[in-house]
Coordinates of C-alpha atoms and ligand atoms in Angstrom, one line a residue:
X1 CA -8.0 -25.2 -81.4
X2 CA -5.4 -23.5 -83.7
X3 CA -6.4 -21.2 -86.6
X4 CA -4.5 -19.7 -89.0
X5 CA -6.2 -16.4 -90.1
X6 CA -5.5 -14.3 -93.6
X7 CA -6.2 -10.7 -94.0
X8 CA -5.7 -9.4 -97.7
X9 CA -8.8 -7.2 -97.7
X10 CA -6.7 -4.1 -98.4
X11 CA -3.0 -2.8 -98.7
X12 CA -1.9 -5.2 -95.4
X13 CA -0.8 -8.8 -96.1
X14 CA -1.1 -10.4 -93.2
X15 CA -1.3 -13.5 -91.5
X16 CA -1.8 -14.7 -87.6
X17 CA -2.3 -17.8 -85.7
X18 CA -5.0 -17.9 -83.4
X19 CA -5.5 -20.7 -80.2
X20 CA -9.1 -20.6 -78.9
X21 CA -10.3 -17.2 -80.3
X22 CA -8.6 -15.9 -78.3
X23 CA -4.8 -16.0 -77.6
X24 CA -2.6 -14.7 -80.2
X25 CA 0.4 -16.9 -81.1
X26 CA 1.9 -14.7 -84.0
X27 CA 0.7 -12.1 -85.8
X28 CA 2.5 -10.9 -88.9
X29 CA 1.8 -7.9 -90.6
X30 CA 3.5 -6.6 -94.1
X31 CA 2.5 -3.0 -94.6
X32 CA 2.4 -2.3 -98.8
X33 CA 2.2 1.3 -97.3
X34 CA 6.0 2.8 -98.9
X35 CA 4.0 1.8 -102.5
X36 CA 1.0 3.7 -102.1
X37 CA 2.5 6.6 -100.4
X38 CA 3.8 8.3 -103.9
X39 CA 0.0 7.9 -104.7
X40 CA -1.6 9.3 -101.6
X41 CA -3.9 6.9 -101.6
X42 CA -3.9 2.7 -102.3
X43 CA -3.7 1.7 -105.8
X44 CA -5.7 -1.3 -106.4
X45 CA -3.4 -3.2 -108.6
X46 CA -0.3 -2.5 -106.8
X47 CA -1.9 -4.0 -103.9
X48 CA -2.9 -7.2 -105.2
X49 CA -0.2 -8.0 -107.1
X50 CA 2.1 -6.8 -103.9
X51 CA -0.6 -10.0 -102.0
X52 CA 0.3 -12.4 -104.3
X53 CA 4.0 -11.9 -104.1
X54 CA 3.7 -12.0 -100.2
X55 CA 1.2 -14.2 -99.1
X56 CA 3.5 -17.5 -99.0
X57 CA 6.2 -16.0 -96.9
X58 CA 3.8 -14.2 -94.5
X59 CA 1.8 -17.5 -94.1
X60 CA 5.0 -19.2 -93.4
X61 CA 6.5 -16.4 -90.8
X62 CA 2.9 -16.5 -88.8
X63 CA 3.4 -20.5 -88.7
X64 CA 7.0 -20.2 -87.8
X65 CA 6.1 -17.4 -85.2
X66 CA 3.5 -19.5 -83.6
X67 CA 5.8 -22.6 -83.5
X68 CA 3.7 -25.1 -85.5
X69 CA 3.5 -26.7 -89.2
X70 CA 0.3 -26.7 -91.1
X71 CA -0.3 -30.4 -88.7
X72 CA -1.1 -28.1 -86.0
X73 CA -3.7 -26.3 -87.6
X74 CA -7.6 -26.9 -86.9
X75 CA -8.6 -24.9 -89.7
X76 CA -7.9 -21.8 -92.3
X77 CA -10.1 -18.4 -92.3
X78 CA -9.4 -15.6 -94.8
X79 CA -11.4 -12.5 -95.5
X80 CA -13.7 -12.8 -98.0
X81 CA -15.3 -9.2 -98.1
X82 CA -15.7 -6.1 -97.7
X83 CA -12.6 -4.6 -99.5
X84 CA -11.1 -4.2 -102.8
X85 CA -12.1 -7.3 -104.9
X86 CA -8.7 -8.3 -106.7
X87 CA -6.7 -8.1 -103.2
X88 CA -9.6 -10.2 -101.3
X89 CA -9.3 -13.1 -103.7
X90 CA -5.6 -13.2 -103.2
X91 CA -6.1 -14.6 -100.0
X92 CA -9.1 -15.8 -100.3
X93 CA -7.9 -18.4 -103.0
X94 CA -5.0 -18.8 -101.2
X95 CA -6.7 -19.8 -97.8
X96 CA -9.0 -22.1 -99.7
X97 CA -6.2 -24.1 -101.9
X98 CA -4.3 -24.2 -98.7
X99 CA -7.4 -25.8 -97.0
X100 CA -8.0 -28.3 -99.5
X101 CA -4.5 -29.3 -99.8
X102 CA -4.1 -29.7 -96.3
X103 CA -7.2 -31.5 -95.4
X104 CA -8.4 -28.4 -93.3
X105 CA -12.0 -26.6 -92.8
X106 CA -11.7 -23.0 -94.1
X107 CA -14.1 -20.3 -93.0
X108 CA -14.8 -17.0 -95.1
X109 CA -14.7 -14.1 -92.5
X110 CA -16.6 -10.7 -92.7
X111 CA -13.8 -8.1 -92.5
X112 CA -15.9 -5.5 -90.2
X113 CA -16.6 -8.6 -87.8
X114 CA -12.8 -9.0 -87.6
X115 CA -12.5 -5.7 -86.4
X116 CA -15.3 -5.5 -84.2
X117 CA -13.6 -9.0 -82.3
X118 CA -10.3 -7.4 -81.9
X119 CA -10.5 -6.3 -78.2
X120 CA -11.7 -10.1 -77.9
X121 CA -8.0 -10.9 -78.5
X122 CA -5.1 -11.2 -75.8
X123 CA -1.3 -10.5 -77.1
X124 CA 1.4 -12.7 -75.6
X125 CA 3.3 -9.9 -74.3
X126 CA 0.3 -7.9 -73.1
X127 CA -2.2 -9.8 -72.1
X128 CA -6.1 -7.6 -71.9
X129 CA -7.1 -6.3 -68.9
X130 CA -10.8 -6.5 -70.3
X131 CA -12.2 -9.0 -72.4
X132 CA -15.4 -8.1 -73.8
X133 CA -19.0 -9.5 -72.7
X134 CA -21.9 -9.2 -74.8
X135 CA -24.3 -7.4 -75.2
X136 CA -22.3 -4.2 -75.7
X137 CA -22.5 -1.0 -77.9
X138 CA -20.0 -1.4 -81.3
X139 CA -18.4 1.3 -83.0
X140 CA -17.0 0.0 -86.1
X141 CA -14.6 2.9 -87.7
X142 CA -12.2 2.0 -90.6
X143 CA -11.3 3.8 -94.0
X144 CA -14.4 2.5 -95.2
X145 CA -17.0 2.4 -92.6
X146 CA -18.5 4.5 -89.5
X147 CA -21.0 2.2 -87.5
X148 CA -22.8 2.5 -84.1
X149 CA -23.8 -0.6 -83.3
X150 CA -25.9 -3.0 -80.7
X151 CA -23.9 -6.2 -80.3
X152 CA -25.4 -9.3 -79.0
X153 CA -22.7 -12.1 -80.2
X154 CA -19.7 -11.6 -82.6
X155 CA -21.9 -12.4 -85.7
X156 CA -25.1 -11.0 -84.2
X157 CA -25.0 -7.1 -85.2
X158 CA -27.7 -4.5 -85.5
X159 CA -26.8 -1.0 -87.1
X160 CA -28.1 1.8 -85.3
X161 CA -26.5 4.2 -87.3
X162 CA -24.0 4.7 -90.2
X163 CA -22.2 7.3 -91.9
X164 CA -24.9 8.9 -94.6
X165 CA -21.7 9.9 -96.9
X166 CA -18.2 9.6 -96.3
X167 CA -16.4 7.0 -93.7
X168 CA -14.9 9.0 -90.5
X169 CA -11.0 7.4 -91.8
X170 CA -11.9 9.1 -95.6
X171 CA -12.4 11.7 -94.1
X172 CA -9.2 11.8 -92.6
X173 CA -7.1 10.5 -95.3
X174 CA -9.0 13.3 -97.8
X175 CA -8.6 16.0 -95.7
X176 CA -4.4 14.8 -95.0
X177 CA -3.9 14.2 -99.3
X178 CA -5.7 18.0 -100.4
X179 CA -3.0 19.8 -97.8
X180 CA 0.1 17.2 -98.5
X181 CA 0.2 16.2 -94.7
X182 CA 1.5 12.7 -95.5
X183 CA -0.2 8.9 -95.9
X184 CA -1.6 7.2 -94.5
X185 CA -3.8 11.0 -93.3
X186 CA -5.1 9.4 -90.1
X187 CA -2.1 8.6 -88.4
X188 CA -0.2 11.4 -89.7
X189 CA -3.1 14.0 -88.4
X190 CA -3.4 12.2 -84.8
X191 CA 0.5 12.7 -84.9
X192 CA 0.3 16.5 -86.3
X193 CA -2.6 17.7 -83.8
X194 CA -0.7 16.7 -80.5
X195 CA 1.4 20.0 -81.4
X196 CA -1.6 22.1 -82.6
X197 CA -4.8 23.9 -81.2
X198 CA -8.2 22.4 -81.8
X199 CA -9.3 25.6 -81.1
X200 CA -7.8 27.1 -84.5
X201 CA -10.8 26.7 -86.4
X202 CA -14.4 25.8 -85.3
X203 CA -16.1 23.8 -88.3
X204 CA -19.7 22.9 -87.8
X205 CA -20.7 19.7 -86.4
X206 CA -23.8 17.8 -88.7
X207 CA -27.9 18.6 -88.3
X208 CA -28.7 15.4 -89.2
X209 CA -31.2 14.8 -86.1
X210 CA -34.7 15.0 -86.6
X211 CA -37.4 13.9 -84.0
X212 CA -36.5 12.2 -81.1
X213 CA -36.8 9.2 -79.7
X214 CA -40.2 7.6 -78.4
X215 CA -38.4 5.5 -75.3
X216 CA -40.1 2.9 -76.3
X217 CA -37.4 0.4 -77.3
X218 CA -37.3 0.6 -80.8
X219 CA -34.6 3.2 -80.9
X220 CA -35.6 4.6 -85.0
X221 CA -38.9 5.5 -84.8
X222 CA -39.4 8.8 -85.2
X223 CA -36.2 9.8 -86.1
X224 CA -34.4 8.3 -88.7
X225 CA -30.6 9.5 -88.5
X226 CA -30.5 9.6 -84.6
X227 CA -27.1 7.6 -84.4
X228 CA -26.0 8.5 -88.1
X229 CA -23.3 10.7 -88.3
X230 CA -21.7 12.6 -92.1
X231 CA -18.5 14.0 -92.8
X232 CA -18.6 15.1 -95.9
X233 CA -19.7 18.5 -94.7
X234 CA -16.8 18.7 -92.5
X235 CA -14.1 17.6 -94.9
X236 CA -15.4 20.4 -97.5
X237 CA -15.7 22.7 -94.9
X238 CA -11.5 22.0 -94.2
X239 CA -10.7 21.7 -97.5
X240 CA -12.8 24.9 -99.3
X241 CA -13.8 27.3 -97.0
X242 CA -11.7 26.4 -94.3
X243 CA -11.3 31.0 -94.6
X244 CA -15.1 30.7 -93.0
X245 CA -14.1 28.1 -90.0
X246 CA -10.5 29.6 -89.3
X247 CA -10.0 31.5 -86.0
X248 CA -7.8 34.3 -87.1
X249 CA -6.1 34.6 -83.7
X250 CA -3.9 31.3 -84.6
X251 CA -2.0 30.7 -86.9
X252 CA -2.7 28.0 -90.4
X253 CA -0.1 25.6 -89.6
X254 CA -0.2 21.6 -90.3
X255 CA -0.8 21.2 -86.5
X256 CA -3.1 23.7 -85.8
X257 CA -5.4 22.5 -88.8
X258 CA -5.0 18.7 -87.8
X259 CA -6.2 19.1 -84.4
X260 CA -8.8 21.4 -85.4
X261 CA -10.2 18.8 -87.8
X262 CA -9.6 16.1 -85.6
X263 CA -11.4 17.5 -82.8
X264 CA -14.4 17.8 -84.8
X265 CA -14.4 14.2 -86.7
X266 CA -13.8 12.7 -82.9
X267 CA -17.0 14.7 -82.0
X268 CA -19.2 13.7 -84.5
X269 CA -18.4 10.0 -83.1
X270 CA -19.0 10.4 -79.7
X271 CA -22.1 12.2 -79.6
X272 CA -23.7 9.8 -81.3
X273 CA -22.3 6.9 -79.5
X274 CA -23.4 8.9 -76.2
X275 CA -26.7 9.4 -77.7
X276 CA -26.7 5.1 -78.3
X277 CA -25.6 4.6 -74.7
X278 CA -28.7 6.6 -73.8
X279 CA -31.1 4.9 -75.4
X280 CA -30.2 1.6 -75.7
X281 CA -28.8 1.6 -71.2
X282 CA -25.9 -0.2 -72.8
X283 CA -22.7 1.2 -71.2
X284 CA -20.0 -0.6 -72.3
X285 CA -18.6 0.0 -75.9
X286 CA -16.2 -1.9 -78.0
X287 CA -14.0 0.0 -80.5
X288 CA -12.3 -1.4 -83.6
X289 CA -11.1 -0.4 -86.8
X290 CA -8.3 1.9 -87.8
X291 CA -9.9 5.1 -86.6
X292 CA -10.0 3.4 -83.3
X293 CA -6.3 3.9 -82.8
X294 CA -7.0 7.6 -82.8
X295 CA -5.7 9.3 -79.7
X296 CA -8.0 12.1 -79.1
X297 CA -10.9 9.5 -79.7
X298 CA -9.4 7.5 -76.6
X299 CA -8.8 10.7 -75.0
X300 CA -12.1 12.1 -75.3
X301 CA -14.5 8.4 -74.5
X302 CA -12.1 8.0 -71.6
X303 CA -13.6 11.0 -70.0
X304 CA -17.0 9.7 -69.8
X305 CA -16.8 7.6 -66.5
X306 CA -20.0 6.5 -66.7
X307 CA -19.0 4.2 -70.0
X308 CA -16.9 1.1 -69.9
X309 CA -14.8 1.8 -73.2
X310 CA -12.9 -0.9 -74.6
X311 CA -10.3 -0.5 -77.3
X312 CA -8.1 -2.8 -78.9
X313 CA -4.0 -2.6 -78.8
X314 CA -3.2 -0.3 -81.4
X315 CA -1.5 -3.1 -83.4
X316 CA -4.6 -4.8 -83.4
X317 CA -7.0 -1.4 -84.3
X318 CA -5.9 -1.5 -88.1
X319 CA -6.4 -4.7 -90.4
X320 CA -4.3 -8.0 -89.1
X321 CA -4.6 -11.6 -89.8
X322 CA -5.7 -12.4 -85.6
X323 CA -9.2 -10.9 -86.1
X324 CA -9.6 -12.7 -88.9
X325 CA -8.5 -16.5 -87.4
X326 CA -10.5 -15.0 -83.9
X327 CA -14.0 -14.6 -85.5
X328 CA -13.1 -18.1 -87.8
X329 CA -12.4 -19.9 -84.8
X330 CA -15.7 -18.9 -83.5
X331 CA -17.9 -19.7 -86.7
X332 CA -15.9 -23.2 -86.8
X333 CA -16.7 -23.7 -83.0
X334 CA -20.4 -24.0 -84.3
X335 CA -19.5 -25.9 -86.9
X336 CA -19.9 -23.6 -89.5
X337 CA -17.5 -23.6 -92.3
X338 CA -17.7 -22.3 -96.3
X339 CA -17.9 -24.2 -99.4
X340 CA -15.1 -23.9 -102.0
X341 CA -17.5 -22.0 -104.2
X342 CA -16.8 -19.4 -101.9
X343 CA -16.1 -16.6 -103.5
X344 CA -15.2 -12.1 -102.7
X345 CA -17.6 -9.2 -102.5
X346 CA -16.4 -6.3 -102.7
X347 CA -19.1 -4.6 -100.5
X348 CA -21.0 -6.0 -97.4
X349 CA -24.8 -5.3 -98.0
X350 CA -26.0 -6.5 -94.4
X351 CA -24.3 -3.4 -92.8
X352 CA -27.1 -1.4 -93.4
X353 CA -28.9 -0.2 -90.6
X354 CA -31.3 -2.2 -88.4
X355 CA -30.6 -5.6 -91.0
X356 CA -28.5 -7.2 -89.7
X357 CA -28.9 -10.4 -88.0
X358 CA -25.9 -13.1 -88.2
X359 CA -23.8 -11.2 -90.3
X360 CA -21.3 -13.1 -92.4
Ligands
KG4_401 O1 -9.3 -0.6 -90.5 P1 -8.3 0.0 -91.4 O2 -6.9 -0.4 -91.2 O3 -8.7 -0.4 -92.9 C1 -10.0 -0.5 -93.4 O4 -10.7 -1.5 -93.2 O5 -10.4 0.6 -94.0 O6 -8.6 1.5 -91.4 C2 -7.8 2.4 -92.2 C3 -8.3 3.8 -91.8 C4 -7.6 4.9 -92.7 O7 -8.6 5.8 -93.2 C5 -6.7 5.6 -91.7 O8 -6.4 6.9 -92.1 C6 -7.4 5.4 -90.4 O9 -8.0 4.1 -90.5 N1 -6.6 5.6 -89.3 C7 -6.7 6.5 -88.4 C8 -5.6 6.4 -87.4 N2 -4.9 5.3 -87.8 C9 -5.5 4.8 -88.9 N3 -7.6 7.6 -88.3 C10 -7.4 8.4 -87.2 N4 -6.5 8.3 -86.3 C11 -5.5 7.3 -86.3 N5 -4.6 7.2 -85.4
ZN402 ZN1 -10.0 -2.8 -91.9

């Protein structure tokens, strides 16, 4: 079964075709990044008029790509939340007009399940070495999110813990626009800190654990932000008193101050996804999500030996169109698919913690 999958949840227009869930036949991204970068940050309405300009020809590349017409397509997912609203229903309306004109079944997709099915997906020209099984620990890290998670099917997700302020990738992109490092701030800071010194400042890691836990299966009682992690503290503590945290042995360069930050933000992830490997005996753990590209993050779960860590291509890490047409193809398998009343959300209200159960 062929799907055509439509990301549009952000500043990416993208488009892929899908066979099976799991073999990527194209995969076409169009990054709107060279007209956010004068802004630092992405501008809502430049981005969804910048969809709706792009959309047809991105459809039309990922079909050409893929060799097929729109006859060879079993049915049409798009994104249908979390992300900025006027950019979702850009592709959203566009996957569901395409549908009904074309006598297809369209699926709305959940944007965080996308990412979390990404290391579920095999490129053409580099096929995985490791697909996935379930159940497996999920750590779900984008530019909005930061979520540990226990994850028993590709729509069957329960939140062990979540950020209690800012996302780990806001972080990153806040921290990268206050010192004029370049957009977007997480790649340019992974590229910065390979030349710098994590050791150049030492900024606190978050108290937020209180309690412990009882060992007797239910991993939150008794202690309420065990997997939760914050970052707000750190990203004030590099942007105002970064005097306090500096080592004065080195010296405040770009580099120094990336890979000091960095090594701290990585931190704050994996302790908490150690502490969740603990408790829950699960040992393998999926990545996804742009922050999963992050090379120190890779760096440092890779030394853990006794974890199977999984993480996506880096092509597929950030938002694409194949994660998208993956998880549709595996709602349509079931025969679920979404009415035309469908509509965008800007937020995602069953990621809170512990809720969770057939997300959509
Ligand atoms: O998943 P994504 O492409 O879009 C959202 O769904 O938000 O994630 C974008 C986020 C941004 O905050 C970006 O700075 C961050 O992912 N990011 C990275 C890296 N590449 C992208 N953060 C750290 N290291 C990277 N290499
Ligand atoms: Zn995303």
């Amino acid at each position: 079964m062929n799907i055509l999958g439509i990301e549009s949840s952000c500043d990416e227009t993208a488009a892929a075709v899908v066979r099976d869930g799991r073999y990527i036949l194209s995969n076409v991204i169009a990054t709107q990044i060279p007209f956010h970068e004068a802004y630092k940050g992405v501008v809502p309405e430049i981005a969804s008029r910048k969809h709706t300009e792009w959309i047809l020809p991105v459809v039309k590349q990922a079909l050409d790509e893929a060799g097929l017409t729109m006859d060879g397509i079993d049915g049409i997912a798009a994104v249908s939340r979390p992300g900025l609203m006027g950019s979702l229903l850009v592709g959203l309306t566009f996957a569901k007009t395409l549908a009904w004109a074309a006598g297809k079944p369209f699926i709305a997709v959940n944007h965080m399940l996308g990412h979390l099915y990404a290391a579920h997906l095999e490129e053409r020209d580099s096929p995985a070495t490791r697909i996935p099984e379930y159940p497996y620990l999920g750590l779900l890290v984008s530019g909005g999110h930061s979520i540990i998670c226990r994850v028993s099917d590709f729509d069957d997700i329960e939140v062990l813990g979540a950020t209690i302020d800012d996302a780990a990738g806001e972080a990153f992109d806040k921290v990268a626009k206050f010192y004029n490092l370049g957009y977007p701030g997480g790649v340019v800071i992974d590229r910065l800190a390979k030349n710098g010194d994590p050791r150049a400042a030492s900024f606190p890691m978050p108290s937020l654990h209180k309690g412990k836990n009882t060992g007797d299966g239910d991993v939150h009682r008794g202690d309420t932000h065990r997997y939760d992690v914050s970052y707000s503290g750190l990203k004030t503590a590099a942007i105002n008193q970064l005097d306090q945290f500096w080592n004065p042995e080195y010296e405040r360069t770009p580099e120094n101050l990336a890979a000091a930050f960095q090594e701290t933000a990585v931190k704050i992830l994996v302790s908490r996804l150690l502490r969740a490997a603990e408790d829950t005996g699960l040992t393998t753990i999926v990545a996804g999500g742009g922050v999963a590209a992050n090379s120190r993050l890779r760096a440092m779960l890779a030394e853990h030996r006794e974890l199977n860590c999984i993480f996506p291509p880096l092509r597929l890490c950030t938002d694409n169109g194949a994660m998208i047409a993956g998880v549709g193809f595996r709602h349509l398998e079931r025969g679920d698919t979404s009415p035309w009343t469908e509509t965008a959300s800007a937020r995602v209200t069953s990621f809170k913690r512990g809720l969770s159960r057939k997300n959509r």
